[in-house]
PDB file of C-alpha atoms in Angstrom:
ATOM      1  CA  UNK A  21      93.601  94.040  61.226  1.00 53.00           C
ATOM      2  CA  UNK A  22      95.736  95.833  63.511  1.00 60.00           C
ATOM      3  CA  UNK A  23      95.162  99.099  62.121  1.00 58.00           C
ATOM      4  CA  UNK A  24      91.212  98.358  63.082  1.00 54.00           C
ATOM      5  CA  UNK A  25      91.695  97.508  66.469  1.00 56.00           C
ATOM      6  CA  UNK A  26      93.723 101.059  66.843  1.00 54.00           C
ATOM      7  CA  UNK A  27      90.548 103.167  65.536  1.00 55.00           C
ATOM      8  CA  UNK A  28      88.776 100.854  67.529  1.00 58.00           C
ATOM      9  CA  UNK A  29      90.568 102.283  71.135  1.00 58.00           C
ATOM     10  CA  UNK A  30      89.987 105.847  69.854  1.00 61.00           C
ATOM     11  CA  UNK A  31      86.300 105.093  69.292  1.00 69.00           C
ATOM     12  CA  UNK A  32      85.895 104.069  72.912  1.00 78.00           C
ATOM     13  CA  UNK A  33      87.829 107.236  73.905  1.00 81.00           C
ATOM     14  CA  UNK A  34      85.299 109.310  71.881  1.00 84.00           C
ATOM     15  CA  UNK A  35      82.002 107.855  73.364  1.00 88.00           C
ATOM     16  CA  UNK A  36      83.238 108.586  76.565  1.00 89.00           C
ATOM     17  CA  UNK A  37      83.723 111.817  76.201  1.00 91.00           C
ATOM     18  CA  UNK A  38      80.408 112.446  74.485  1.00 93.00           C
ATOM     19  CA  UNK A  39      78.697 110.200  76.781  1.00 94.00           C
ATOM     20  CA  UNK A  40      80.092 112.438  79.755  1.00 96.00           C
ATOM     21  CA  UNK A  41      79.414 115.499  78.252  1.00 96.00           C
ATOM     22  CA  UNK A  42      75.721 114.337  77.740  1.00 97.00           C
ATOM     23  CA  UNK A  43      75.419 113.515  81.481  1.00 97.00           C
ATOM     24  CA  UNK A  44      76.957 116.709  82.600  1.00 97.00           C
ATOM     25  CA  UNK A  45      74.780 118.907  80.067  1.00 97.00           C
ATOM     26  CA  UNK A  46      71.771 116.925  81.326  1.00 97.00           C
ATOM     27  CA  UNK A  47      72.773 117.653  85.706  1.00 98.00           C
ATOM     28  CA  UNK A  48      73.175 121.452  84.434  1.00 97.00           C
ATOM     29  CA  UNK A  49      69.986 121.613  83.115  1.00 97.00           C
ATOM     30  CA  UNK A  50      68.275 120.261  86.337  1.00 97.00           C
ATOM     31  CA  UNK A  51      70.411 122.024  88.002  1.00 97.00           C
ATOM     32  CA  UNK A  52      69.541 125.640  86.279  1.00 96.00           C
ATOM     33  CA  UNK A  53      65.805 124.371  86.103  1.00 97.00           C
ATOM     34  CA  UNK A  54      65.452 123.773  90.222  1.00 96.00           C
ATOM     35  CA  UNK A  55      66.904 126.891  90.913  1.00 95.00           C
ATOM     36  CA  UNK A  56      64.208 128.713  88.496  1.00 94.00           C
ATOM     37  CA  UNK A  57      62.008 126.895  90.215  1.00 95.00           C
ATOM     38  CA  UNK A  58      63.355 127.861  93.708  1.00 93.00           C
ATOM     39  CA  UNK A  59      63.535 131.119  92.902  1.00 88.00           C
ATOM     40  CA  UNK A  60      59.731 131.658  91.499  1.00 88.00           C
ATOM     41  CA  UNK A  61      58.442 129.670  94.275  1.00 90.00           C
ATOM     42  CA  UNK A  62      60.234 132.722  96.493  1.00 85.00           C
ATOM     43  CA  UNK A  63      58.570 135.657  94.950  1.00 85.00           C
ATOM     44  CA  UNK A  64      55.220 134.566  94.720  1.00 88.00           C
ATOM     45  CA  UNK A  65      55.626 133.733  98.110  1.00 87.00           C
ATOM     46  CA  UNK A  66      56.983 137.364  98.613  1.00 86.00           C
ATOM     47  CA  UNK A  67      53.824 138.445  96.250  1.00 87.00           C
ATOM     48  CA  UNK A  68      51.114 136.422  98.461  1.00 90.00           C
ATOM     49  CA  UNK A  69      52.334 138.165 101.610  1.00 89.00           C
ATOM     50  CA  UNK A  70      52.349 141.628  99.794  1.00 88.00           C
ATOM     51  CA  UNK A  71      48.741 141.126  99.281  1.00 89.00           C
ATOM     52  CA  UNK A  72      47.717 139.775 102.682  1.00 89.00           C
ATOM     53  CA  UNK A  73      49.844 143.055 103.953  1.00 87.00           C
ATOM     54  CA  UNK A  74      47.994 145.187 101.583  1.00 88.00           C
ATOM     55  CA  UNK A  75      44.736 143.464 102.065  1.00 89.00           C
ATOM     56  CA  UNK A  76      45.493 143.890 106.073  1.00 87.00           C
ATOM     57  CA  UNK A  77      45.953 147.624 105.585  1.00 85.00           C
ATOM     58  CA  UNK A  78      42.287 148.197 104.293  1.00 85.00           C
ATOM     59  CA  UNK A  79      41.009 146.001 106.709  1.00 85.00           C
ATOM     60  CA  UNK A  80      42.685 148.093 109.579  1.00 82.00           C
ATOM     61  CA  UNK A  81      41.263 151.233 107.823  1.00 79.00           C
ATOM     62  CA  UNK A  82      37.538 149.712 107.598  1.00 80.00           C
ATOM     63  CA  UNK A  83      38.002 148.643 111.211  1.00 78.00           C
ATOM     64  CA  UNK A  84      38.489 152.220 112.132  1.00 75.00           C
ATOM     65  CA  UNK A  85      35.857 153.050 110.593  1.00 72.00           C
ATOM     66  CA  UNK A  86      33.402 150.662 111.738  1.00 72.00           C
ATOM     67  CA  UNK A  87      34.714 151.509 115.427  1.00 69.00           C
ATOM     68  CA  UNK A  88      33.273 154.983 115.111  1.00 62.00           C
ATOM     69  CA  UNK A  89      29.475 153.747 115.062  1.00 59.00           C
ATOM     70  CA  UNK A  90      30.240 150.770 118.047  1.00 59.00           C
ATOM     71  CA  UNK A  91      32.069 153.169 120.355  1.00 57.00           C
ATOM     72  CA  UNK A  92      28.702 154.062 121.652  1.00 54.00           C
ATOM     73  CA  UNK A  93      29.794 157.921 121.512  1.00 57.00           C
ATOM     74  CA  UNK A  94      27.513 160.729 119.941  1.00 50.00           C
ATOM     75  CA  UNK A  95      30.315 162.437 118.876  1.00 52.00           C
ATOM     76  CA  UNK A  96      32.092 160.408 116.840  1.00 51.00           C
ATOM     77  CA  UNK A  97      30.974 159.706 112.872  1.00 49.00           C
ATOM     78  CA  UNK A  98      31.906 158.672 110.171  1.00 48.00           C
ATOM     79  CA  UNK A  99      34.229 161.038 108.454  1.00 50.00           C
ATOM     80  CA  UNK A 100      35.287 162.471 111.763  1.00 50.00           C
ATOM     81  CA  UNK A 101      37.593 159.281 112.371  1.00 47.00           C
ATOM     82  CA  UNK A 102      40.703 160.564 110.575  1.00 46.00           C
ATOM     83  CA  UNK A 103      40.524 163.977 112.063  1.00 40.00           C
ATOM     84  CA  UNK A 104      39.493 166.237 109.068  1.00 42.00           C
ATOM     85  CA  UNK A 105      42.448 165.221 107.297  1.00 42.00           C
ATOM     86  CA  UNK A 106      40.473 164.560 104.077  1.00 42.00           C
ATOM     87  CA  UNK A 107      39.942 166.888 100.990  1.00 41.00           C
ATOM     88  CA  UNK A 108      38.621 167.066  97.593  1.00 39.00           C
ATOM     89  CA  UNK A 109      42.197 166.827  96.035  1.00 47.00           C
ATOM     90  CA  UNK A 110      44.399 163.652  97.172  1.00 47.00           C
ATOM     91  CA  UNK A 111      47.937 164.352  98.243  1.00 53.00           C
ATOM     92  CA  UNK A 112      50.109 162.057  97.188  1.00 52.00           C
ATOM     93  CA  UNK A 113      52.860 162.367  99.071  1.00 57.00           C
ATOM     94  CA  UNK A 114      50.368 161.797 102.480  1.00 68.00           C
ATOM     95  CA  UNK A 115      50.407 158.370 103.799  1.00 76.00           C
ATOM     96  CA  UNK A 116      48.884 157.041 106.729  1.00 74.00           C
ATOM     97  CA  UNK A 117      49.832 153.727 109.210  1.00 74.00           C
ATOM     98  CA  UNK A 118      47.092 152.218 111.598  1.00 73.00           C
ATOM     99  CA  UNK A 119      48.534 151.956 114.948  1.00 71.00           C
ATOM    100  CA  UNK A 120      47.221 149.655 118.080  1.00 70.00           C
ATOM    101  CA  UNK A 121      47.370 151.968 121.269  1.00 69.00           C
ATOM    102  CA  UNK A 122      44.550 151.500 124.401  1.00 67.00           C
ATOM    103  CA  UNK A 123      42.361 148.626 122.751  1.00 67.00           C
ATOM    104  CA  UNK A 124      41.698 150.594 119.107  1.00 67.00           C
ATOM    105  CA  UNK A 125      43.567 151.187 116.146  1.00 68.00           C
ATOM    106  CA  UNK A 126      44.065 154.960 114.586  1.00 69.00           C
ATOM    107  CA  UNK A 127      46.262 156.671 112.013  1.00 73.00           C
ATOM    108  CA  UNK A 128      48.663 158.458 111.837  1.00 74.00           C
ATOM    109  CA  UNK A 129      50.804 160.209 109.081  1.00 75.00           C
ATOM    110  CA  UNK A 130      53.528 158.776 107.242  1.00 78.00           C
ATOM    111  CA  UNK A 131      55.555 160.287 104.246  1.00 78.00           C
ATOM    112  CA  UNK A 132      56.568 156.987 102.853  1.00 80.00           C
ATOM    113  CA  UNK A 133      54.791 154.011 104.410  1.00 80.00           C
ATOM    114  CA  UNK A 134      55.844 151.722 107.254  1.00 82.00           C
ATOM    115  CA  UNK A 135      58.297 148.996 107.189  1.00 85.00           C
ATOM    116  CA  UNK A 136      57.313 145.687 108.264  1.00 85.00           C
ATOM    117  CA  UNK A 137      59.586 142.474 108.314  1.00 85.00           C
ATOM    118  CA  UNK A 138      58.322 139.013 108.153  1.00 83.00           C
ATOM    119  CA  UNK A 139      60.121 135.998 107.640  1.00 80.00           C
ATOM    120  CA  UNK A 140      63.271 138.190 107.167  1.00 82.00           C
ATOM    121  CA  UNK A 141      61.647 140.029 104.299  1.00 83.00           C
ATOM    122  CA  UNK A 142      61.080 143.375 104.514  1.00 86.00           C
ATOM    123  CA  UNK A 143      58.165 145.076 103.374  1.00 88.00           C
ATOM    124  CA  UNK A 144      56.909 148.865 102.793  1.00 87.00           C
ATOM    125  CA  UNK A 145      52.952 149.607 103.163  1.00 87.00           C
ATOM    126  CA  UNK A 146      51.742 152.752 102.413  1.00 85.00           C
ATOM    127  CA  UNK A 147      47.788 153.375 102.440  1.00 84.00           C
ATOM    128  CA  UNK A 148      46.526 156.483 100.934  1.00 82.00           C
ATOM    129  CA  UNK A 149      43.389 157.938 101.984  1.00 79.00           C
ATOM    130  CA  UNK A 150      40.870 160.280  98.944  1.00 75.00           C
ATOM    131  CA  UNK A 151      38.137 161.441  99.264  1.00 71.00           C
ATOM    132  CA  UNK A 152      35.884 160.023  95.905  1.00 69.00           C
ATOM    133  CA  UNK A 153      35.324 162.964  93.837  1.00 62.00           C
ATOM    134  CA  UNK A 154      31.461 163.469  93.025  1.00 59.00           C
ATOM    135  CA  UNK A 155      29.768 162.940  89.392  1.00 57.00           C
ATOM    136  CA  UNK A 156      26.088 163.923  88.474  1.00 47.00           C
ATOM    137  CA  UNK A 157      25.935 159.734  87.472  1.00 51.00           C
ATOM    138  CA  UNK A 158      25.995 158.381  91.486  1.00 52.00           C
ATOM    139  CA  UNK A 159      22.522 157.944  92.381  1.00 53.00           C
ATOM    140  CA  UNK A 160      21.136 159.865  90.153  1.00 53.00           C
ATOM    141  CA  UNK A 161      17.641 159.224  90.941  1.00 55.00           C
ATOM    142  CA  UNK A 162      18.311 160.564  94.626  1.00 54.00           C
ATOM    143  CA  UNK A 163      16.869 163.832  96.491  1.00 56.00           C
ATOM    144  CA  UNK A 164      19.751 166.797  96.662  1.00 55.00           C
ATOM    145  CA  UNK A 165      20.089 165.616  99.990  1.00 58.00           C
ATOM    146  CA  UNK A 166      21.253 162.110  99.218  1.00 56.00           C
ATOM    147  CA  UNK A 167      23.663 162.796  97.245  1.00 53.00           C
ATOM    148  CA  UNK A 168      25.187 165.642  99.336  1.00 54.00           C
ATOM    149  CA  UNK A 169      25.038 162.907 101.912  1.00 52.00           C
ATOM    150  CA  UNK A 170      26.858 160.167  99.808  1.00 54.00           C
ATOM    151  CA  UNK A 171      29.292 162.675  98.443  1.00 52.00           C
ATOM    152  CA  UNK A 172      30.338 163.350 102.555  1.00 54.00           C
ATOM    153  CA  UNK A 173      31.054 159.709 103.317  1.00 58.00           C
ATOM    154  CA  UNK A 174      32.719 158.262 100.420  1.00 66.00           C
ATOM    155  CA  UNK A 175      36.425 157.518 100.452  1.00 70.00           C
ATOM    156  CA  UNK A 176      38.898 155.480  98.561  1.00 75.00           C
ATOM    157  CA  UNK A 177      41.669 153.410 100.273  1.00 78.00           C
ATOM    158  CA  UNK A 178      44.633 152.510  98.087  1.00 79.00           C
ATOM    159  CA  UNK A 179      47.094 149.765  99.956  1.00 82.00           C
ATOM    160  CA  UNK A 180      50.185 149.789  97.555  1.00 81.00           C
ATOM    161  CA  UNK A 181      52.934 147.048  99.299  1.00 84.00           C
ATOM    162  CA  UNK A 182      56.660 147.327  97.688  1.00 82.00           C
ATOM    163  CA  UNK A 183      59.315 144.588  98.726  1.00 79.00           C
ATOM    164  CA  UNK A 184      62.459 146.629 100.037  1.00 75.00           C
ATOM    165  CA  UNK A 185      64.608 143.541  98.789  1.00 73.00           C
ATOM    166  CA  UNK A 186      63.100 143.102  95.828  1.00 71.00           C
ATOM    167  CA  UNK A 187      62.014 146.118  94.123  1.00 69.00           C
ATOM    168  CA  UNK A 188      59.929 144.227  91.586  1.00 76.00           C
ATOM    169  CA  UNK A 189      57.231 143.066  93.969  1.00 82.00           C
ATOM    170  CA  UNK A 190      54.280 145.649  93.705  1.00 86.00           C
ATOM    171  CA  UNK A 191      51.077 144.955  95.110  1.00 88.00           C
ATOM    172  CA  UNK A 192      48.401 147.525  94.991  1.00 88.00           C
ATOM    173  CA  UNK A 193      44.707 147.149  96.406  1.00 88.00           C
ATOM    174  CA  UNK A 194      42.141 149.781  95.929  1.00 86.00           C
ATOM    175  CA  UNK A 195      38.930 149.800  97.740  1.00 85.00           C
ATOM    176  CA  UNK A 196      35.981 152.171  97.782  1.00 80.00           C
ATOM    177  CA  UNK A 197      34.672 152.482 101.497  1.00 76.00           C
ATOM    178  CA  UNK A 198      31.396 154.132 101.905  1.00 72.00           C
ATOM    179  CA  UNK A 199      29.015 154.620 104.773  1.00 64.00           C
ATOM    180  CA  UNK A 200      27.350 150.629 105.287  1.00 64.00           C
ATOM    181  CA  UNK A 201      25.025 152.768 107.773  1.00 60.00           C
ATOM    182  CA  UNK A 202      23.771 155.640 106.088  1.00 54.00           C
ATOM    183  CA  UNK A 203      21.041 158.244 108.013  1.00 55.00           C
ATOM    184  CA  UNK A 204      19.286 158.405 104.444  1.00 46.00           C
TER     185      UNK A 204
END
């Protein structure tokens, strides 16, 4: 009877042990699980403001170009508004920032973006301007004319947003701007 009441102490021993390392395992895991959690709620907040930034950009480009038929000026048109600086072949190391100066925005050249920080994030926007190279399938049913015309005034914007801290936070927006106000 003794002898029980010995393996009976060690048995208590035992499940406290296991009953602690239960309870510890368990606050690790919600431990390791909230700051998964913490951290993926971070980067898609990074990845949200990546795209408004990127989304921005082309809006800042269209902007400019709507600005050049509401300026009331004969002289400016559309493909005039970035001085000339387009061609048939895109460079790719050419990048251009919109810029607020006297009530309008313009661009101006960059060779690698703009930095912006927001909410102590930093962020690199770099918007690349082509020129849409022309097939025989646009409009096909068009005059000569038309599609010399269309061929003049379309352009591709490409926002591509890269987190400086976080190098794994791409966002890239492409959008095809043509002229909404055509002379055809």
């Amino acid at each position: 009877m003794n002898y029980f009441k010995q393996t009976k102490k060690a048995f208590g021993l035992v499940e406290v042990l296991l009953a602690s390392t239960i309870i510890i395992t368990v606050i690790s895991s919600f431990v390791f699980v909230s700051q998964g959690v913490l951290t993926a709620t971070g980067r898609t907040a990074d990845r949200i403001q990546a795209a408004s930034l990127a989304a921005e950009g082309i809006e800042m480009v269209r902007q400019i170009r709507d600005t050049s038929w509401i300026d009331q000026k004969n002289t400016t048109t559309w493909g005039k508004w970035v001085w000339s600086i387009f061609s048939e072949t895109p460079n790719p190391a050419k990048f251009y920032d919109p810029n607020f100066s006297s009530g309008k925005y313009f661009l101006i050249t960059t060779t690698n973006g703009r930095d912006i920080t927001l909410n102590g994030a930093t962020y690199r926007r770099k918007l690349a301007i082509t020129k849409i190279p022309f097939t025989s399938g646009m409009m096909s049913s068009s005059t000569t004319s038309k599609k010399q015309q269309l061929k003049d005034l379309s352009y591709k914007v490409t926002a591509e947003v890269t987190s400086v801290d976080d190098s794994k936070i791409i966002v890239t927006i492409s959008e095809i701007l043509t002229n909404w106000r055509p002379n055809f």
